[in-house]
Coordinates of N, CA and C and ligand atoms in Angstrom, one line a residue:
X3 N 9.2 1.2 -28.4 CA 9.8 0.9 -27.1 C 9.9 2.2 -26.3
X4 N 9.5 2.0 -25.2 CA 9.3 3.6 -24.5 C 10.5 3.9 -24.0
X5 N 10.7 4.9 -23.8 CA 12.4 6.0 -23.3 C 11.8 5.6 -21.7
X6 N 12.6 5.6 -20.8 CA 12.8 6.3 -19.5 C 13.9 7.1 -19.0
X7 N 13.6 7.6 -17.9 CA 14.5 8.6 -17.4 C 15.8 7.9 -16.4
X8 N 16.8 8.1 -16.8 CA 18.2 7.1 -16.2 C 18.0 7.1 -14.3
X9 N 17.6 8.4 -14.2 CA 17.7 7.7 -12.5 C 16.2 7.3 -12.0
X10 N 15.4 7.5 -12.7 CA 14.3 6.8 -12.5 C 14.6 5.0 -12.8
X11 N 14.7 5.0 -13.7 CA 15.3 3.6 -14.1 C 16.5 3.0 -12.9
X12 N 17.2 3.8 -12.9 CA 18.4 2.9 -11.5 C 17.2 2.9 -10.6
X13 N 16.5 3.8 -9.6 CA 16.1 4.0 -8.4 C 14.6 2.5 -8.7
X14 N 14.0 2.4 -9.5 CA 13.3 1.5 -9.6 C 14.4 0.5 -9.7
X15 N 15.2 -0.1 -10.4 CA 15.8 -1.1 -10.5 C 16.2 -1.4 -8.6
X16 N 16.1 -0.5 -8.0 CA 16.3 -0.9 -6.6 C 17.9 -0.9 -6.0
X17 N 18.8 0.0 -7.2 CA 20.1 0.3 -6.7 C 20.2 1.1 -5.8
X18 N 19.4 1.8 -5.3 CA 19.4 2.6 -4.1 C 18.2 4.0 -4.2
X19 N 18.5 4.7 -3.4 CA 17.0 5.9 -3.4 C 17.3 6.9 -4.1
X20 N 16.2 7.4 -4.6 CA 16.8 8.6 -5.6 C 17.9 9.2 -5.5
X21 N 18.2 9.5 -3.7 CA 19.5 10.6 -3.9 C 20.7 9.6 -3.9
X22 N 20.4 8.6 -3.6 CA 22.2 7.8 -3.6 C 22.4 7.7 -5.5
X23 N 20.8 7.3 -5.9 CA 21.2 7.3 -7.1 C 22.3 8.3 -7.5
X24 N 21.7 9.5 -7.6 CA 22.5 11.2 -7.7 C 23.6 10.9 -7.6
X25 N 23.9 9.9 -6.1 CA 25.4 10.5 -5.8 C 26.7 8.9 -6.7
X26 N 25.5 8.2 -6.8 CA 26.5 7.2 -7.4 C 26.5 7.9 -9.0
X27 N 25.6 8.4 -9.7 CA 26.1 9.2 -10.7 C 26.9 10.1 -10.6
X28 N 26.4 11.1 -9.8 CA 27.5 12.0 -9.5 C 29.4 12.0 -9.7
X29 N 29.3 10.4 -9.2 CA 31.0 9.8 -8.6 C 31.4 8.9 -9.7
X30 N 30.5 9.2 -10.8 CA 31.0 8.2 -12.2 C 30.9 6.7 -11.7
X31 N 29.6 6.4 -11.4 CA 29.7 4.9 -11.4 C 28.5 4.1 -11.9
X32 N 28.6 5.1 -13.3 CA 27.5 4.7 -14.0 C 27.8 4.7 -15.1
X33 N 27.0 3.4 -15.8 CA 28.1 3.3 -17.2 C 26.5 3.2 -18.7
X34 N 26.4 4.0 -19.2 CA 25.4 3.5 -20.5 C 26.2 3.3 -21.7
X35 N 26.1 2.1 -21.8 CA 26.8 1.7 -23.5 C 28.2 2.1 -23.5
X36 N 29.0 2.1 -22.4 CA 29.9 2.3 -22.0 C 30.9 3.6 -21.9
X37 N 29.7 4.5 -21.8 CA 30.0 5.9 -21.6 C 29.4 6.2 -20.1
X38 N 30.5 6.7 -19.2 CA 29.9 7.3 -17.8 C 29.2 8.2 -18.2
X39 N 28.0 8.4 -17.1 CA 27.0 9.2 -17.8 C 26.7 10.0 -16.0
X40 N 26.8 11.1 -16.0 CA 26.8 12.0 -14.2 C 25.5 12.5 -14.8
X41 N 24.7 12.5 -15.4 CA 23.3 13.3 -14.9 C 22.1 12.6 -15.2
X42 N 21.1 12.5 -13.9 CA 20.3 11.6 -14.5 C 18.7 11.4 -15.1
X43 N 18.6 13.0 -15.5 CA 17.9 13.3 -16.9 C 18.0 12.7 -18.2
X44 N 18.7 12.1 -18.4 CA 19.0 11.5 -19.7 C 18.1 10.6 -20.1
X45 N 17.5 10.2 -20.8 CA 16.8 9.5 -21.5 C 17.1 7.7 -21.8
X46 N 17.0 6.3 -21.2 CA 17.4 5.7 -22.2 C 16.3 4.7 -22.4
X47 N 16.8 3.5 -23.0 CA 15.7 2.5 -23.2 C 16.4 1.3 -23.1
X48 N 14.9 1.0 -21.5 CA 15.7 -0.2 -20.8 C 15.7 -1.7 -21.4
X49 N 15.0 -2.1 -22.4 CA 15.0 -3.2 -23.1 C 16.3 -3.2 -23.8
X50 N 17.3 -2.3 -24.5 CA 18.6 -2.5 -25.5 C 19.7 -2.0 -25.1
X51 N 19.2 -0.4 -24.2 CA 20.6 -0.1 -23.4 C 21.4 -1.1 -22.7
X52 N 22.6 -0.6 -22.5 CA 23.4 -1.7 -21.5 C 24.1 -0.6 -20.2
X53 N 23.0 -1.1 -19.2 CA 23.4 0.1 -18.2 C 24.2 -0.5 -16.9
X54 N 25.4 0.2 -16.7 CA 25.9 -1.1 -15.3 C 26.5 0.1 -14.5
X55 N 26.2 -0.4 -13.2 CA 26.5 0.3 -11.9 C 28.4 -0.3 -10.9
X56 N 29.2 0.2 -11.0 CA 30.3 -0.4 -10.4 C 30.1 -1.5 -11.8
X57 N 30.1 -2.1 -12.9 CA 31.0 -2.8 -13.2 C 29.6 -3.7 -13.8
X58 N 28.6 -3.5 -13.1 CA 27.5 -4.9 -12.8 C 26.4 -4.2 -13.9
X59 N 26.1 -5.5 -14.8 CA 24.6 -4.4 -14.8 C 23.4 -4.3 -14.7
X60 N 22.9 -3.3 -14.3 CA 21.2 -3.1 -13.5 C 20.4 -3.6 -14.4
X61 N 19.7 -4.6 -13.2 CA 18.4 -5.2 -14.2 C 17.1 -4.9 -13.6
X62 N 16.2 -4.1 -14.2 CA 15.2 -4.3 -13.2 C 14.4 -5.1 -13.6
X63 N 13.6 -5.7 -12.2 CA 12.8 -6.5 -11.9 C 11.7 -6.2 -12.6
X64 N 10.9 -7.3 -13.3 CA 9.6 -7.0 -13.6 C 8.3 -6.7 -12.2
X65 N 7.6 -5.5 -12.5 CA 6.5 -5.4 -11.6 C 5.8 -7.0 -11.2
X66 N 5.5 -7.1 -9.4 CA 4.5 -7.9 -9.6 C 3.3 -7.2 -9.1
X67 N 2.2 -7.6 -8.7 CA 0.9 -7.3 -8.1 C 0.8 -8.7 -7.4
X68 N 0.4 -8.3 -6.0 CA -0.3 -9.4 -5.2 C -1.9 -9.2 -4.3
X69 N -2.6 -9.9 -4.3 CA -3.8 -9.4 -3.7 C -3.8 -10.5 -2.1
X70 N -3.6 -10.2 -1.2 CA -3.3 -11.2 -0.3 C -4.5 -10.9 0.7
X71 N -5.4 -12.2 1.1 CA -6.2 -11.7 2.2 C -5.4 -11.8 3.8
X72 N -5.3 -11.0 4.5 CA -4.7 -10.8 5.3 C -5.2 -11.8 6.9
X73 N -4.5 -12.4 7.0 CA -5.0 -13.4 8.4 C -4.7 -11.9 9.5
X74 N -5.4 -12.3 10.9 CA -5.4 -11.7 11.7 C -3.8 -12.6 12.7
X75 N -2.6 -11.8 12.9 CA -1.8 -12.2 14.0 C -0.6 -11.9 12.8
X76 N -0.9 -10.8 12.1 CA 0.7 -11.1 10.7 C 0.9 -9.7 11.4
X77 N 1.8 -9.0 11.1 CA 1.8 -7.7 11.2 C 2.7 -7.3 9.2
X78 N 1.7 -5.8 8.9 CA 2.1 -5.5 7.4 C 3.6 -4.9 7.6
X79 N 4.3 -5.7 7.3 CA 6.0 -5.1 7.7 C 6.6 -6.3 6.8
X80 N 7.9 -5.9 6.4 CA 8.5 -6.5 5.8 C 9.9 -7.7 6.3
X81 N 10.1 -7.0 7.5 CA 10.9 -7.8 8.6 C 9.8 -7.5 10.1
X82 N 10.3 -8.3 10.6 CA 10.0 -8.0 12.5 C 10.6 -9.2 13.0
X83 N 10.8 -8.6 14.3 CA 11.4 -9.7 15.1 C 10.6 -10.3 16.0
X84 N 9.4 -9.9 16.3 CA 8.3 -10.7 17.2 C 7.8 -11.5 16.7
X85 N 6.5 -10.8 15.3 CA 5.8 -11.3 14.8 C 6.2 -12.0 13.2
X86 N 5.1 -12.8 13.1 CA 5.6 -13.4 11.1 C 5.0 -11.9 10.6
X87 N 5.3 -11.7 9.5 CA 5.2 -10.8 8.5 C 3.9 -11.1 7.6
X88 N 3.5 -10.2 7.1 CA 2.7 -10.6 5.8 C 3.8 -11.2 4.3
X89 N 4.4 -10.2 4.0 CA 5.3 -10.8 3.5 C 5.8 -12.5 3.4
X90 N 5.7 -13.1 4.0 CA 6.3 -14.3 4.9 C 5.2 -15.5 4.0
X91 N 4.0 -14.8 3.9 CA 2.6 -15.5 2.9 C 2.7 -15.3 1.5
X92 N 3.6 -14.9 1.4 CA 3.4 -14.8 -0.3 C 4.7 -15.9 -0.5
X93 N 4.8 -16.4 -1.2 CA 5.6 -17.9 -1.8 C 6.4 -17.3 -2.9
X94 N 7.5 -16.4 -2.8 CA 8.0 -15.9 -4.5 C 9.1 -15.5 -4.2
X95 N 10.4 -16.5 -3.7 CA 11.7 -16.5 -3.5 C 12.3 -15.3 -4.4
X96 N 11.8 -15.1 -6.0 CA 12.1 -14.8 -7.6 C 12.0 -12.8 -6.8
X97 N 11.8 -12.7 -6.2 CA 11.3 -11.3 -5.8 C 11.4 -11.1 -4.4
X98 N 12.7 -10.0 -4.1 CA 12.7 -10.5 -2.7 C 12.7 -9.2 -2.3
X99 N 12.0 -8.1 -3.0 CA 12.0 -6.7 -2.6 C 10.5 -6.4 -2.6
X100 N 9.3 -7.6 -2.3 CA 8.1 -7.0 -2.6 C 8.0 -6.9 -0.7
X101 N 6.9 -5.8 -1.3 CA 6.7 -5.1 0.7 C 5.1 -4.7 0.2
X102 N 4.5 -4.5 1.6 CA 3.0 -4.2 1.5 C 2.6 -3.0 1.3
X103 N 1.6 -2.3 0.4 CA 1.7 -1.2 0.6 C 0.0 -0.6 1.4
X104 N 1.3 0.1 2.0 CA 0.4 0.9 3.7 C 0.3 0.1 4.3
X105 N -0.6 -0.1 5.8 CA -0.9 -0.9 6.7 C -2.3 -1.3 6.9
X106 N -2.1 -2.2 7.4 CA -3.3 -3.0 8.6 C -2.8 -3.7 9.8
X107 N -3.2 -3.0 10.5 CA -3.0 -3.5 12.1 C -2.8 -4.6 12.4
X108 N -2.1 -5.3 13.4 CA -1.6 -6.8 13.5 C -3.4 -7.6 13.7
X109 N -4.3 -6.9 14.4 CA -4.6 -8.0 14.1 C -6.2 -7.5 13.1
X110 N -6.1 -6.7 12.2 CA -6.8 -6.4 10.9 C -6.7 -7.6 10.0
X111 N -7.8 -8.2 9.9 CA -8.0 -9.0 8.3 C -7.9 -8.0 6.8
X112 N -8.3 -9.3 5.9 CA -8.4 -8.5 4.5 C -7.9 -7.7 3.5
X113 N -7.7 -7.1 2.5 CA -7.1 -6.7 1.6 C -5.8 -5.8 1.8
X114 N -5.3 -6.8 1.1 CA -3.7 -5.8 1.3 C -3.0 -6.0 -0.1
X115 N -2.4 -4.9 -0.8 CA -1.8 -5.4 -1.7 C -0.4 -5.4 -1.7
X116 N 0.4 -6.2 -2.3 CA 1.5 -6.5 -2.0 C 2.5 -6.4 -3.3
X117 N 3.5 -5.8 -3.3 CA 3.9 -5.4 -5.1 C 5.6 -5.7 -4.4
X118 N 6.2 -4.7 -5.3 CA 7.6 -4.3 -5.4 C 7.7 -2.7 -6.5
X119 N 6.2 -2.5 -6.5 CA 6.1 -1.3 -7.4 C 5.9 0.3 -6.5
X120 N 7.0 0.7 -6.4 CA 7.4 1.8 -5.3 C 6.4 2.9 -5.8
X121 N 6.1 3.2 -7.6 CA 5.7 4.4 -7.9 C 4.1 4.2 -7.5
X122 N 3.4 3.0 -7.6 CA 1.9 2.6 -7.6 C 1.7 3.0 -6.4
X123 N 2.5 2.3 -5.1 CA 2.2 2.3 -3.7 C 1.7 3.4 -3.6
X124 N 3.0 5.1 -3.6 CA 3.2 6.0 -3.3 C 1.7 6.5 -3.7
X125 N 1.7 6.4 -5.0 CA 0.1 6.8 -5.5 C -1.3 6.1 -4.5
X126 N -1.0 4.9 -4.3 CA -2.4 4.7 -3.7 C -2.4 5.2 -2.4
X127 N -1.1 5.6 -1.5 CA -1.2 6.0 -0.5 C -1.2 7.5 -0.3
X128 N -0.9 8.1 -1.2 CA -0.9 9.7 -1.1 C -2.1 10.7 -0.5
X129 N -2.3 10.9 0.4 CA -3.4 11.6 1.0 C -3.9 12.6 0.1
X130 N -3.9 13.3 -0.9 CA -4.1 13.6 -1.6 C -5.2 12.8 -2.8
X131 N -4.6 11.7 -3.0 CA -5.3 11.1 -4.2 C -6.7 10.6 -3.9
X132 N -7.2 10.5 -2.3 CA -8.5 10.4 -1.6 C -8.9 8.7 -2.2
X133 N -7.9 7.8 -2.1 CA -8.6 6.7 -2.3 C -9.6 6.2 -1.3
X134 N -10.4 5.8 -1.9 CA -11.6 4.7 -0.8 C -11.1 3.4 -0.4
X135 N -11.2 3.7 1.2 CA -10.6 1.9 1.7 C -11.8 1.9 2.5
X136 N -12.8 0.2 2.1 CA -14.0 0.2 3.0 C -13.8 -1.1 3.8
X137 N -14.0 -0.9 4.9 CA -14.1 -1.5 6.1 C -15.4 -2.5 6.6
X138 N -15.0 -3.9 6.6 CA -16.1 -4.1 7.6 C -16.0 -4.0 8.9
X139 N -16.7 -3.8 9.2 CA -16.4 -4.0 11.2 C -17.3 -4.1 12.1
X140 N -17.2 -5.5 13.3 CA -18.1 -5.5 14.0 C -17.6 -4.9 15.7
X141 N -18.2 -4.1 16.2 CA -18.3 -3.2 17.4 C -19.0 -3.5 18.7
X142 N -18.4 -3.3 19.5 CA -19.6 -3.0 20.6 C -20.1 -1.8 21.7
X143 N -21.1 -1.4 21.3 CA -21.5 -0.2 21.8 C -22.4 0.2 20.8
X144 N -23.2 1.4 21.5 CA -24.3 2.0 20.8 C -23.9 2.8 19.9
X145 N -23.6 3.1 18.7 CA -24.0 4.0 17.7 C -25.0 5.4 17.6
X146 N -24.8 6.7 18.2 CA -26.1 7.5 18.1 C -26.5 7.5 16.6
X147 N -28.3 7.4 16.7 CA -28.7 7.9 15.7 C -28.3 8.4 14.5
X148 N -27.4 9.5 14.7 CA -26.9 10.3 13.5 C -25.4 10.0 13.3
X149 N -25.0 9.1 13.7 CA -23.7 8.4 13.4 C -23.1 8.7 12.0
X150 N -24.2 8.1 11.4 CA -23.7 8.6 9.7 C -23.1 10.0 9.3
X151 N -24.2 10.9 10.2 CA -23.9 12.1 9.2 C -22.9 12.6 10.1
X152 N -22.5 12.2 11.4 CA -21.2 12.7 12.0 C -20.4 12.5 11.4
X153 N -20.2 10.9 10.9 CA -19.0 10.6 9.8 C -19.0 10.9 8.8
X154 N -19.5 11.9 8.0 CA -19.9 12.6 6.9 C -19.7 13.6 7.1
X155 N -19.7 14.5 8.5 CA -18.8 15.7 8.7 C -17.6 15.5 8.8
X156 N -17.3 14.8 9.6 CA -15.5 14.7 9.6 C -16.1 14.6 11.0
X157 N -15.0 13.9 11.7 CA -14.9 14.1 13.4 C -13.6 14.2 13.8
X158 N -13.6 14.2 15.4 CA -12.4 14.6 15.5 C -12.1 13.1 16.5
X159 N -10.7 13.1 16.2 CA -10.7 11.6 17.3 C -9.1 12.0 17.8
X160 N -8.8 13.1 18.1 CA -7.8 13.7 18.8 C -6.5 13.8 18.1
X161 N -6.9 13.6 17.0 CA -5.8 14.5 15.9 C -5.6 16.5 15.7
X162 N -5.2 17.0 14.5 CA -4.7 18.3 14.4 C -6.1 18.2 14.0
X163 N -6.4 17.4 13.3 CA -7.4 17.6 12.2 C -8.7 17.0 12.2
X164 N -9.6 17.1 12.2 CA -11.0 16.3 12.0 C -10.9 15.2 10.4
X165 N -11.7 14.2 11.0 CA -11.6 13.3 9.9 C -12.3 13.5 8.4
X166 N -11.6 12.9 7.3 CA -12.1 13.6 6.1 C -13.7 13.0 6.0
X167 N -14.6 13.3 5.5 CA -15.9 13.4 5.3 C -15.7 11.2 5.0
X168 N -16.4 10.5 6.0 CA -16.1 9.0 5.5 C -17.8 8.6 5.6
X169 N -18.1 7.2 4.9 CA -19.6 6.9 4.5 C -19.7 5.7 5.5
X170 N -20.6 5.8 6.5 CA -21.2 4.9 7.5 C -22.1 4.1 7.0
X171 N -22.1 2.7 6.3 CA -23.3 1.7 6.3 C -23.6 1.1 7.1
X172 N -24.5 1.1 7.8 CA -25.5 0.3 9.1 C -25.7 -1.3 8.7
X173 N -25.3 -2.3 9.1 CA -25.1 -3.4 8.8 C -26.5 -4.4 9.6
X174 N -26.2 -3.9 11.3 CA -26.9 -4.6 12.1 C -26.4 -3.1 13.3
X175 N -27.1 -3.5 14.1 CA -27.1 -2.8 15.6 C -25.7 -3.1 15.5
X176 N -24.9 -3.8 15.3 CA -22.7 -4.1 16.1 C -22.5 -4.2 14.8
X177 N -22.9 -4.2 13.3 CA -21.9 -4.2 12.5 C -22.0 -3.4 11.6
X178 N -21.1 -2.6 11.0 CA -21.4 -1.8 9.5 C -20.2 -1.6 8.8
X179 N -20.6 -0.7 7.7 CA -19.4 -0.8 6.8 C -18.8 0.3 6.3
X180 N -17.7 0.9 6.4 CA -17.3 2.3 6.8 C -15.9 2.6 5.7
X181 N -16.2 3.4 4.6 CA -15.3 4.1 4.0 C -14.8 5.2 4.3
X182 N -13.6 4.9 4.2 CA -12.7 6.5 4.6 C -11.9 6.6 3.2
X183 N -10.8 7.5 3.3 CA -10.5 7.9 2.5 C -8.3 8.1 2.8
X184 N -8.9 8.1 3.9 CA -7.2 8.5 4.9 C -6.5 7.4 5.1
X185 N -5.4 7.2 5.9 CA -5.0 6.0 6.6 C -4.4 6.6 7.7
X186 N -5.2 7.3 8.2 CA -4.2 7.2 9.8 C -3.7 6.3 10.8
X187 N -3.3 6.4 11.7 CA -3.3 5.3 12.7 C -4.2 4.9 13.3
X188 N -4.5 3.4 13.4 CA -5.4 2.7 13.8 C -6.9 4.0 13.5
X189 N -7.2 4.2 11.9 CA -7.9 5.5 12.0 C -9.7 5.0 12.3
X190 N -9.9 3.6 11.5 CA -11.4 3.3 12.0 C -11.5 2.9 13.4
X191 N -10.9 2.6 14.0 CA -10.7 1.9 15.5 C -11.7 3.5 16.7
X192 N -10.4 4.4 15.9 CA -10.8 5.6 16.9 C -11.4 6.0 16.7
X193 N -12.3 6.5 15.1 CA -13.6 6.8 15.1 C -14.8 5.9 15.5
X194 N -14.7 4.6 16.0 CA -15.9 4.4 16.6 C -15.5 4.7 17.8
X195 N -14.2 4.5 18.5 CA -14.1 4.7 19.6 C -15.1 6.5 20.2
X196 N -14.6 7.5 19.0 CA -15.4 8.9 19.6 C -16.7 8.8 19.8
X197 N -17.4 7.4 19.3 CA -18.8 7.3 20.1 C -18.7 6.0 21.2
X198 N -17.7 6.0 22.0 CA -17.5 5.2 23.0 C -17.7 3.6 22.5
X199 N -17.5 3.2 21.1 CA -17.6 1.8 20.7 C -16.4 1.6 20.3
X200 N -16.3 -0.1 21.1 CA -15.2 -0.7 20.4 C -14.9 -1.7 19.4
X201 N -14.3 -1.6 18.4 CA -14.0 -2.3 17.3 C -13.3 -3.8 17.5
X202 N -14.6 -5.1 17.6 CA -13.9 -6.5 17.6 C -14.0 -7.4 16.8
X203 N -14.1 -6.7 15.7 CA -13.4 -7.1 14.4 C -13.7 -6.2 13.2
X204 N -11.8 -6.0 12.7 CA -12.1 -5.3 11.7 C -11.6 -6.3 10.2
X205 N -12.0 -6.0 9.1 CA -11.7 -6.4 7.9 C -11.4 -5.1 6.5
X206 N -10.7 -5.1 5.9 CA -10.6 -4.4 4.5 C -10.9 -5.2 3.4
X207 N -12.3 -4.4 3.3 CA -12.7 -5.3 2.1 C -13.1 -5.1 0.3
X208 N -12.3 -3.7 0.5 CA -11.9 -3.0 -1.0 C -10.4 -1.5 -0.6
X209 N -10.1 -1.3 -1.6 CA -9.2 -0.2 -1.8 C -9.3 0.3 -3.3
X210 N -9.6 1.0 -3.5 CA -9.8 1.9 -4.6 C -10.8 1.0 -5.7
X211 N -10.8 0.5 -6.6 CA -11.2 -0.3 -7.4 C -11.0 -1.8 -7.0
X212 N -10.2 -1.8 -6.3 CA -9.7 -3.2 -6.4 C -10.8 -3.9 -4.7
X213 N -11.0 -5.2 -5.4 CA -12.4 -5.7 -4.0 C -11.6 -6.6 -3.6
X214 N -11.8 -7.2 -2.4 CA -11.4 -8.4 -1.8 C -11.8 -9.3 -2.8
X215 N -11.0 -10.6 -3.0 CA -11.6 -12.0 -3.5 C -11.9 -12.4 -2.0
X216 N -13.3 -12.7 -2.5 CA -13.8 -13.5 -1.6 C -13.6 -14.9 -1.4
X217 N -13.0 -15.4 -2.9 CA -12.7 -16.9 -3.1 C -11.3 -17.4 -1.7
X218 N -10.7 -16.2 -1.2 CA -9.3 -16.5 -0.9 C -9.6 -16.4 0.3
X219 N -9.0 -17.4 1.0 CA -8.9 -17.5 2.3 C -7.7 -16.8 3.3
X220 N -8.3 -16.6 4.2 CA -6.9 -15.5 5.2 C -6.1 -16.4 5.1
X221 N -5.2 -15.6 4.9 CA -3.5 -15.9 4.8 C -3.1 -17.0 3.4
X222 N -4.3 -16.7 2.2 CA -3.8 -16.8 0.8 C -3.8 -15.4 -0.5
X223 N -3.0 -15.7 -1.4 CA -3.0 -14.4 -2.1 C -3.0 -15.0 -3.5
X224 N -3.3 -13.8 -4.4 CA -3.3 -14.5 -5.7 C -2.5 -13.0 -6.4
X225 N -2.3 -13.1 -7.8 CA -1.6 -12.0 -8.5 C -2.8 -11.3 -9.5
X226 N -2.7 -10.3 -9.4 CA -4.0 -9.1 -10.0 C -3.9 -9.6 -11.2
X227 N -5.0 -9.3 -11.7 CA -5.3 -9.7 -13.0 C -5.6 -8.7 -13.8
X228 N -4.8 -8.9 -15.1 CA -4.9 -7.8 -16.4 C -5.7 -6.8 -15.9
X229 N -7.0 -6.8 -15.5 CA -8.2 -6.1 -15.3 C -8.0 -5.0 -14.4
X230 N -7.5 -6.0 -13.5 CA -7.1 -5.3 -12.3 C -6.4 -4.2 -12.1
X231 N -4.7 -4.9 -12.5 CA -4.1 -3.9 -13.1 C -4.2 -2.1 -13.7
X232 N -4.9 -3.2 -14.9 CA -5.2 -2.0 -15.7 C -5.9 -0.8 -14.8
X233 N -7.0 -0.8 -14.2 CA -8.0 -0.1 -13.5 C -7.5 0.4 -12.2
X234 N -6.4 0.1 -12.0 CA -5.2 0.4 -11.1 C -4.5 1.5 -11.3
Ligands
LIG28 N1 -8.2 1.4 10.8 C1 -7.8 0.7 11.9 O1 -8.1 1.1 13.0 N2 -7.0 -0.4 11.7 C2 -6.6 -0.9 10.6 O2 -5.9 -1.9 10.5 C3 -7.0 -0.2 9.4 C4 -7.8 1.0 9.5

């Protein structure tokens, strides 16, 4: 049975963020096996411990995974007050803390995944970890010639920074399919835009290992499978 770390374990359980965790240890309102316990390096094991917060005790929720194809008109948010949510498509009362992780533009189709697993997100989204998210997209405007290997240098599309080295497949004259590695804002939109093309329709049709099901229709989702997971 594996050990975890006590404030890791509260802060996943979703009693609050690491540092309130802190401060609700801090103020003795943490109870293991009914000893207050103020630091939260300690080691326990969450299948037999008995850990309660104020009185109650912390359960965490089992991980889900969701693979949701993303309709065009949702926006990736967890509340709003204009638009319906992505959120809003997934059917699972039993879990009311799952949120999307990273974005696609309101009106971006395709792959989004959808959890309640705070440490996975952080990881797929870390600029650092250089995951591949590939894009289809159809455009209008000319493409120069060397398109590819501009997006293979990096470009600049009016950030601090030039874009990280991303892979241009030529589809048709208006369509191709374009891995980056970043997620800026609206970040494929504006690299066609720096060759005066505009993006009228975009899709995500992989993120790291994981591919779009093609079987699922916009605005259905299904839950990752063992495989998936794993390779995750
Ligand atoms: N790039 C965009 O421009 N929009 C998205 O939704 C995702 C990537």
């Amino acid at each position: 049975m594996s050990q975890l770390r006590l404030d890791k374990f509260l802060a996943d359980a979703g009693i609050g963020s690491r540092s309130q965790v802190k401060q609700y240890l801090k103020t003795g309102q943490i109870t293991v096996n009914g000893t207050v316990i103020k630091t939260g390096n300690i080691k326990i094991l969450p299948d037999t411990d008995l850990i309660l917060y104020q009185g109650n005790p912390v359960v965490r929720e089992p991980h889900v995974y969701y693979m949701l194809n993303k309709p065009a008109g949702y926006v990736s948010a967890v509340k709003d007050d204009r638009f319906p949510t992505v959120i809003s498509l997934i059917n699972d009362p039993s879990h009311p803390d799952l949120f999307p992780v990273g974005r696609l533009d309101k009106d971006t189709e395709g792959l989004l995944l959808i959890t309640n697993d705070g440490a996975l997100a952080h990881r797929l989204l870390s600029p650092k970890k250089h995951v591949d998210k590939t894009y289809y997209t159809e455009f209008r405007g000319n493409l120069p010639e060397d398109a590819a290997t501009q997006f293979q240098q990096g470009i600049d599309i009016g950030d601090k920074k030039p874009t990280m080295p991303a892979l241009l497949q030529t589809l048709s004259e208006s369509s191709a399919l374009l891995t980056i590695q970043e997620g800026r804002f609206h970040q494929v939109k504006r690299m066609f835009q720096a060759f005066n093309c505009e993006v009228t329709y975009l899709k995500r049709i992989r993120m790291g290992i994981l591919q779009l099901d093609d079987t699922l229709p916009p605005g259905a989702s299904r839950l990752l499978t063992p495989e998936e997971l794993a390779a995750l």
